[in-house]
């Protein structure tokens, strides 16, 4: 089978045409860095989140979940270092007034302003093409500011969280106490994060509002390296499990200048997007940085007492963190396939059954009332446990093609014979094999196949 690689234009168009991703506020011309999940996008995202939760929370006896608020006390972001250091280097073109990420234009992976300034001297503006028109680069804080309550002054100012992790650190002690966990243990959270990116783009790769799935693993400092290695491998295995291709993934260990302000070591699992290998999943050893700064700022003791060794210390944190949209984009790219069937092109999204947005489509061969009635009864019998779609418009061939394009693993066709033999045809997406199944046995049959 020939592997077909989608270009960015093809991906954006397919994602819209098939109801995965729409530009936010599209009727008003869109808003840069914000994208909505369409009917199949939201199903895919929910299945990604569910799979992550099963793999990272339910499969580990020492990981628990948490859901903290998007808006936290401003002191939290001051303590975490985000107010002072969550910045990207920004540069303006004096000629056309456009703003850019200085490191992107300079083509160097560094936040050092002097280095960037030097590199920008002979670079041309990506917008107007002029050379030597850049201002000196300066830092831009990416947190969205907001006010709590009716008075818009500095005392009431806080931020939309730039990562979900902050809320986890603030509740670490309460979670530990209430669940009576001993080290090593983890706290997992899925939720929205917001970053006022200077140059959002590459479709849903760099967004201003996105969903993070983060695990904060609290460990003994001496075991930090061991758990860092463990979670790196664990994340990679999950990505392979949900259907990403091994050859499209690679590890990139960060040099010191690439690391976030809190990390002693960090690695990206990169995915091969149409614009090259770029970060998909970040794994960091955050050391005792977070609990130490929150202990200092809040005045609350966040140290851990090990009953066995009688040691008292601040735990280290190992953090695997991934964005749902970046992953969804990689899954659309890797799922996409084209093949020729009887001289015609067939497009198939080869999602795993677990991730497929629609699990089963119920398709009566014609709109005749007797077939519609039977088909609706079939829908009722099998629906409720997973996403089932009912579709009686257009020719059966076109409906199969539509389901193939959104990656539906099973199509159930109700034909005139079904009225006599009380059976339906079940077509499997990849092999296109068709099987006659008794309606009475259909629910069990599909459940077995979907869990296979
Ligand atoms: N708590 C650690 C943290 O936030 P990060 O590397 O800045 O680390 C983690 O972000 C993950 O979140 C990234 O690997 C990426 O998948 C996702 N992510 C970060 N910024 C994003 C953005 N602007 N748009 C979409 N996803 C983003």
Short mmCIF file of C-alpha atoms in Angstrom, two decimals, residues 58-407:
data_model
loop_
_atom_site.label_atom_id
_atom_site.label_comp_id
_atom_site.label_asym_id
_atom_site.label_seq_id
_atom_site.Cartn_x
_atom_site.Cartn_y
_atom_site.Cartn_z
CA UNK A 58 -6.39 3.84 35.70
CA UNK A 59 -3.39 1.68 34.72
CA UNK A 60 -1.21 2.96 37.56
CA UNK A 61 -2.15 2.21 41.14
CA UNK A 62 -0.34 5.36 42.33
CA UNK A 63 -1.82 7.99 40.01
CA UNK A 64 -4.96 9.99 40.87
CA UNK A 65 -6.88 12.66 38.98
CA UNK A 66 -7.62 16.29 39.74
CA UNK A 67 -9.53 19.16 38.14
CA UNK A 68 -8.42 22.63 39.23
CA UNK A 69 -9.68 26.01 38.07
CA UNK A 70 -8.36 27.91 35.07
CA UNK A 71 -8.08 31.08 37.13
CA UNK A 72 -5.87 30.79 40.18
CA UNK A 73 -4.50 33.30 42.68
CA UNK A 74 -2.03 35.70 41.00
CA UNK A 75 0.54 34.80 43.66
CA UNK A 76 0.69 31.30 42.23
CA UNK A 77 1.96 32.59 38.86
CA UNK A 78 4.36 34.98 40.55
CA UNK A 79 5.79 32.13 42.65
CA UNK A 80 5.99 29.72 39.72
CA UNK A 81 8.13 32.21 37.80
CA UNK A 82 5.60 32.66 35.01
CA UNK A 83 5.05 36.38 35.69
CA UNK A 84 8.76 37.09 35.30
CA UNK A 85 10.00 34.44 32.92
CA UNK A 86 7.17 32.98 30.81
CA UNK A 87 8.26 35.05 27.88
CA UNK A 88 9.07 34.65 24.23
CA UNK A 89 11.48 36.92 22.35
CA UNK A 90 9.57 39.30 20.12
CA UNK A 91 10.74 41.56 17.33
CA UNK A 92 9.03 44.26 15.27
CA UNK A 93 9.68 45.18 11.67
CA UNK A 94 10.11 48.97 11.58
CA UNK A 95 9.01 49.07 7.97
CA UNK A 96 5.73 47.09 7.89
CA UNK A 97 5.06 47.07 11.67
CA UNK A 98 4.50 43.31 11.78
CA UNK A 99 5.54 41.42 14.93
CA UNK A 100 7.32 38.09 14.97
CA UNK A 101 8.89 35.51 17.27
CA UNK A 102 12.52 36.64 17.13
CA UNK A 103 13.90 33.08 17.39
CA UNK A 104 11.71 31.91 14.50
CA UNK A 105 12.87 34.73 12.19
CA UNK A 106 16.50 34.43 13.32
CA UNK A 107 16.35 30.66 12.73
CA UNK A 108 18.09 29.85 16.02
CA UNK A 109 16.67 27.95 18.95
CA UNK A 110 17.61 30.41 21.70
CA UNK A 111 15.96 33.00 23.94
CA UNK A 112 19.20 34.97 24.39
CA UNK A 113 18.37 38.52 23.24
CA UNK A 114 21.96 39.51 22.33
CA UNK A 115 22.43 36.37 20.24
CA UNK A 116 19.09 36.93 18.53
CA UNK A 117 19.86 40.60 17.86
CA UNK A 118 23.08 39.62 16.09
CA UNK A 119 21.41 36.90 14.04
CA UNK A 120 18.56 39.22 12.99
CA UNK A 121 20.89 41.82 11.45
CA UNK A 122 20.96 40.19 8.04
CA UNK A 123 17.56 38.49 8.05
CA UNK A 124 14.71 39.69 5.88
CA UNK A 125 11.23 40.43 7.24
CA UNK A 126 8.91 37.45 6.52
CA UNK A 127 6.13 39.92 5.70
CA UNK A 128 7.62 42.77 3.62
CA UNK A 129 10.93 41.16 2.67
CA UNK A 130 13.09 44.13 3.75
CA UNK A 131 16.47 43.47 5.35
CA UNK A 132 17.84 45.25 8.43
CA UNK A 133 14.49 46.68 9.51
CA UNK A 134 14.09 44.81 12.81
CA UNK A 135 13.97 46.49 16.22
CA UNK A 136 16.09 44.96 18.96
CA UNK A 137 14.29 41.87 20.23
CA UNK A 138 12.55 42.13 23.59
CA UNK A 139 10.63 39.80 25.87
CA UNK A 140 6.87 39.39 25.67
CA UNK A 141 4.90 37.66 28.47
CA UNK A 142 2.52 35.12 27.01
CA UNK A 143 -0.02 34.94 29.83
CA UNK A 144 -3.49 36.36 29.15
CA UNK A 145 -4.37 38.89 31.83
CA UNK A 146 -7.81 39.16 33.38
CA UNK A 147 -9.49 40.73 36.43
CA UNK A 148 -11.41 39.01 39.19
CA UNK A 149 -14.46 41.01 40.28
CA UNK A 150 -15.81 44.33 39.08
CA UNK A 151 -12.78 46.52 39.77
CA UNK A 152 -10.08 46.44 37.12
CA UNK A 153 -6.99 47.32 39.10
CA UNK A 154 -3.65 45.68 39.76
CA UNK A 155 -4.78 44.07 43.03
CA UNK A 156 -7.51 42.12 41.20
CA UNK A 157 -5.46 41.20 38.20
CA UNK A 158 -4.63 37.57 37.52
CA UNK A 159 -4.07 35.33 34.52
CA UNK A 160 -5.63 32.52 32.53
CA UNK A 161 -3.43 29.54 33.33
CA UNK A 162 -0.62 28.97 30.80
CA UNK A 163 -0.29 25.33 31.92
CA UNK A 164 -2.57 23.12 34.02
CA UNK A 165 0.34 22.09 36.25
CA UNK A 166 0.14 25.16 38.53
CA UNK A 167 -3.17 24.07 40.07
CA UNK A 168 -1.75 20.60 40.74
CA UNK A 169 1.22 21.99 42.69
CA UNK A 170 -1.10 24.20 44.76
CA UNK A 171 -3.23 21.18 45.74
CA UNK A 172 -0.37 18.68 46.08
CA UNK A 173 -0.49 18.53 49.87
CA UNK A 174 -4.29 18.15 50.09
CA UNK A 175 -4.29 15.40 47.46
CA UNK A 176 -1.48 13.57 49.25
CA UNK A 177 -3.26 13.82 52.58
CA UNK A 178 -6.72 12.83 51.37
CA UNK A 179 -5.55 9.90 49.25
CA UNK A 180 -2.83 8.87 51.78
CA UNK A 181 -0.34 8.44 48.95
CA UNK A 182 3.32 7.73 49.52
CA UNK A 183 6.08 8.60 47.06
CA UNK A 184 6.29 7.92 44.21
CA UNK A 185 2.80 9.01 43.21
CA UNK A 186 1.26 11.07 40.44
CA UNK A 187 -1.52 13.62 39.94
CA UNK A 188 -3.10 13.85 36.50
CA UNK A 189 -5.16 16.64 35.04
CA UNK A 190 -6.77 17.41 31.68
CA UNK A 191 -7.87 20.94 30.95
CA UNK A 192 -7.61 24.14 29.00
CA UNK A 193 -4.46 26.24 28.91
CA UNK A 194 -4.02 29.70 27.37
CA UNK A 195 -0.98 31.36 25.85
CA UNK A 196 -0.95 34.63 23.98
CA UNK A 197 1.46 33.21 21.38
CA UNK A 198 3.16 35.93 19.31
CA UNK A 199 2.75 33.94 16.12
CA UNK A 200 0.13 31.22 16.44
CA UNK A 201 -0.13 29.07 13.37
CA UNK A 202 0.47 25.86 11.49
CA UNK A 203 -3.24 25.12 11.87
CA UNK A 204 -3.83 23.64 15.36
CA UNK A 205 -0.12 23.19 16.15
CA UNK A 206 0.44 26.51 17.91
CA UNK A 207 -2.77 27.78 19.52
CA UNK A 208 -3.69 30.50 21.97
CA UNK A 209 -6.25 28.26 23.68
CA UNK A 210 -5.66 24.53 23.87
CA UNK A 211 -6.17 21.43 26.03
CA UNK A 212 -3.31 19.93 28.00
CA UNK A 213 -3.05 16.45 29.48
CA UNK A 214 -0.48 16.67 32.26
CA UNK A 215 0.86 14.26 34.81
CA UNK A 216 2.93 15.50 37.73
CA UNK A 217 4.84 12.56 39.22
CA UNK A 218 6.21 13.30 42.71
CA UNK A 219 9.34 11.27 43.41
CA UNK A 220 12.30 10.97 45.74
CA UNK A 221 15.12 13.24 44.42
CA UNK A 222 17.46 10.25 44.21
CA UNK A 223 15.00 8.46 41.93
CA UNK A 224 14.31 11.40 39.61
CA UNK A 225 16.49 10.10 36.76
CA UNK A 226 14.91 6.66 36.93
CA UNK A 227 11.36 8.04 36.74
CA UNK A 228 12.29 10.55 34.04
CA UNK A 229 13.42 7.63 31.87
CA UNK A 230 10.35 5.59 32.85
CA UNK A 231 7.81 8.29 31.84
CA UNK A 232 9.65 9.02 28.59
CA UNK A 233 9.24 5.41 27.53
CA UNK A 234 5.68 5.25 28.89
CA UNK A 235 4.61 8.24 26.79
CA UNK A 236 6.25 6.86 23.67
CA UNK A 237 4.47 3.51 24.15
CA UNK A 238 1.12 5.22 24.52
CA UNK A 239 1.62 7.21 21.32
CA UNK A 240 2.41 3.98 19.45
CA UNK A 241 -0.58 2.26 21.07
CA UNK A 242 -3.02 4.90 19.84
CA UNK A 243 -1.81 4.50 16.29
CA UNK A 244 1.04 6.91 15.57
CA UNK A 245 3.73 5.54 13.29
CA UNK A 246 7.07 4.77 14.89
CA UNK A 247 9.00 6.27 11.98
CA UNK A 248 7.19 9.60 12.50
CA UNK A 249 8.29 9.91 16.13
CA UNK A 250 11.68 10.71 17.61
CA UNK A 251 13.18 11.94 20.87
CA UNK A 252 14.90 15.30 21.15
CA UNK A 253 16.83 15.97 24.37
CA UNK A 254 16.95 19.68 25.17
CA UNK A 255 20.17 21.63 25.43
CA UNK A 256 20.26 23.87 28.55
CA UNK A 257 19.22 26.97 26.58
CA UNK A 258 16.14 25.19 25.20
CA UNK A 259 14.77 24.24 28.63
CA UNK A 260 11.95 25.97 30.50
CA UNK A 261 13.00 28.04 33.51
CA UNK A 262 12.04 25.25 35.95
CA UNK A 263 13.60 22.22 34.25
CA UNK A 264 16.88 20.43 34.98
CA UNK A 265 16.39 18.08 32.05
CA UNK A 266 13.75 17.86 29.38
CA UNK A 267 12.98 15.91 26.26
CA UNK A 268 10.47 16.34 23.49
CA UNK A 269 8.87 13.49 21.70
CA UNK A 270 8.73 15.06 18.28
CA UNK A 271 6.35 14.15 15.49
CA UNK A 272 7.00 14.57 11.80
CA UNK A 273 4.47 17.26 10.83
CA UNK A 274 4.32 18.46 7.19
CA UNK A 275 6.59 21.36 8.30
CA UNK A 276 9.18 19.02 9.84
CA UNK A 277 9.85 17.26 13.15
CA UNK A 278 8.37 19.39 15.98
CA UNK A 279 7.44 18.96 19.64
CA UNK A 280 4.42 16.81 20.32
CA UNK A 281 5.01 15.65 23.91
CA UNK A 282 7.23 17.30 26.51
CA UNK A 283 8.78 15.37 29.41
CA UNK A 284 10.63 17.38 32.06
CA UNK A 285 12.45 16.86 35.31
CA UNK A 286 11.19 19.95 37.19
CA UNK A 287 13.31 19.06 40.25
CA UNK A 288 12.08 20.46 43.59
CA UNK A 289 11.62 23.85 41.92
CA UNK A 290 7.81 23.99 42.04
CA UNK A 291 7.14 22.79 45.56
CA UNK A 292 10.04 24.88 46.87
CA UNK A 293 8.81 28.14 45.33
CA UNK A 294 5.22 27.50 46.43
CA UNK A 295 6.37 26.62 49.92
CA UNK A 296 8.31 29.89 50.07
CA UNK A 297 5.54 32.09 48.66
CA UNK A 298 2.61 30.49 50.54
CA UNK A 299 4.41 29.83 53.79
CA UNK A 300 2.91 26.30 53.85
CA UNK A 301 5.17 23.35 54.54
CA UNK A 302 5.25 21.23 51.36
CA UNK A 303 8.07 18.93 52.42
CA UNK A 304 7.62 15.18 52.58
CA UNK A 305 8.48 12.99 55.53
CA UNK A 306 9.52 9.45 54.66
CA UNK A 307 8.37 7.26 57.57
CA UNK A 308 10.73 4.44 56.69
CA UNK A 309 13.97 6.34 56.23
CA UNK A 310 12.98 9.27 58.52
CA UNK A 311 14.16 11.67 55.81
CA UNK A 312 12.46 15.02 55.22
CA UNK A 313 12.76 16.59 51.78
CA UNK A 314 10.94 18.42 48.99
CA UNK A 315 9.90 15.89 46.32
CA UNK A 316 11.15 16.18 42.76
CA UNK A 317 8.61 16.33 39.95
CA UNK A 318 8.73 14.48 36.67
CA UNK A 319 6.22 15.86 34.22
CA UNK A 320 4.97 14.43 30.94
CA UNK A 321 2.72 17.00 29.23
CA UNK A 322 0.95 16.90 25.88
CA UNK A 323 -1.56 19.05 24.02
CA UNK A 324 -4.71 17.35 22.74
CA UNK A 325 -4.87 19.40 19.53
CA UNK A 326 -1.24 18.73 18.55
CA UNK A 327 -1.90 15.07 19.05
CA UNK A 328 -5.19 15.19 17.19
CA UNK A 329 -3.38 16.79 14.26
CA UNK A 330 -0.74 14.03 14.27
CA UNK A 331 -3.49 11.39 14.39
CA UNK A 332 -5.29 12.94 11.41
CA UNK A 333 -2.00 12.97 9.48
CA UNK A 334 -1.01 9.41 10.36
CA UNK A 335 -4.55 8.07 10.01
CA UNK A 336 -4.96 9.38 6.47
CA UNK A 337 -4.69 6.83 3.71
CA UNK A 338 -5.64 6.53 0.07
CA UNK A 339 -6.04 3.40 -2.01
CA UNK A 340 -7.48 2.37 -5.34
CA UNK A 341 -10.56 0.18 -5.26
CA UNK A 342 -12.04 -0.97 -8.59
CA UNK A 343 -10.35 1.92 -10.40
CA UNK A 344 -11.58 4.53 -7.92
CA UNK A 345 -9.71 6.41 -5.19
CA UNK A 346 -10.80 5.49 -1.68
CA UNK A 347 -9.84 7.78 1.21
CA UNK A 348 -9.72 6.05 4.60
CA UNK A 349 -8.91 7.40 8.06
CA UNK A 350 -7.26 4.43 9.72
CA UNK A 351 -7.95 5.45 13.31
CA UNK A 352 -7.78 2.70 15.91
CA UNK A 353 -11.25 1.47 16.91
CA UNK A 354 -10.72 3.04 20.32
CA UNK A 355 -10.17 6.52 18.86
CA UNK A 356 -12.58 6.45 15.90
CA UNK A 357 -15.10 9.32 16.31
CA UNK A 358 -17.99 7.17 15.05
CA UNK A 359 -17.82 3.49 15.91
CA UNK A 360 -20.76 2.24 13.84
CA UNK A 361 -22.89 3.75 11.07
CA UNK A 362 -26.41 2.43 10.49
CA UNK A 363 -27.31 2.74 6.82
CA UNK A 364 -30.69 1.65 5.43
CA UNK A 365 -30.33 0.86 1.73
CA UNK A 366 -33.34 3.01 0.85
CA UNK A 367 -35.56 5.61 2.51
CA UNK A 368 -38.65 3.40 2.11
CA UNK A 369 -40.65 3.54 5.38
CA UNK A 370 -40.40 -0.20 6.10
CA UNK A 371 -36.57 -0.08 5.85
CA UNK A 372 -36.33 3.19 7.81
CA UNK A 373 -38.41 1.73 10.62
CA UNK A 374 -36.30 -1.41 10.85
CA UNK A 375 -33.06 0.62 10.61
CA UNK A 376 -34.16 2.96 13.42
CA UNK A 377 -34.93 -0.07 15.58
CA UNK A 378 -31.46 -1.41 14.85
CA UNK A 379 -30.02 1.98 15.82
CA UNK A 380 -31.95 1.89 19.11
CA UNK A 381 -30.74 -1.64 19.86
CA UNK A 382 -27.04 -0.85 19.51
CA UNK A 383 -26.78 2.82 20.51
CA UNK A 384 -26.16 4.31 23.95
CA UNK A 385 -22.74 2.81 24.70
CA UNK A 386 -20.67 4.48 21.98
CA UNK A 387 -21.16 6.88 19.10
CA UNK A 388 -23.47 5.44 16.43
CA UNK A 389 -24.45 7.47 13.39
CA UNK A 390 -27.65 7.07 11.41
CA UNK A 391 -27.62 8.09 7.75
CA UNK A 392 -30.21 7.40 5.07
CA UNK A 393 -29.32 10.02 2.46
CA UNK A 394 -27.40 9.45 -0.83
CA UNK A 395 -26.31 6.22 -2.49
CA UNK A 396 -24.87 3.46 -0.32
CA UNK A 397 -21.50 3.80 -2.09
CA UNK A 398 -21.24 7.48 -1.19
CA UNK A 399 -22.28 6.81 2.39
CA UNK A 400 -19.57 4.13 2.72
CA UNK A 401 -17.01 6.60 1.33
CA UNK A 402 -18.12 9.27 3.79
CA UNK A 403 -17.80 6.88 6.72
CA UNK A 404 -14.38 5.71 5.46
CA UNK A 405 -13.22 9.33 5.38
CA UNK A 406 -14.08 9.86 9.05
CA UNK A 407 -12.64 6.45 9.96
#
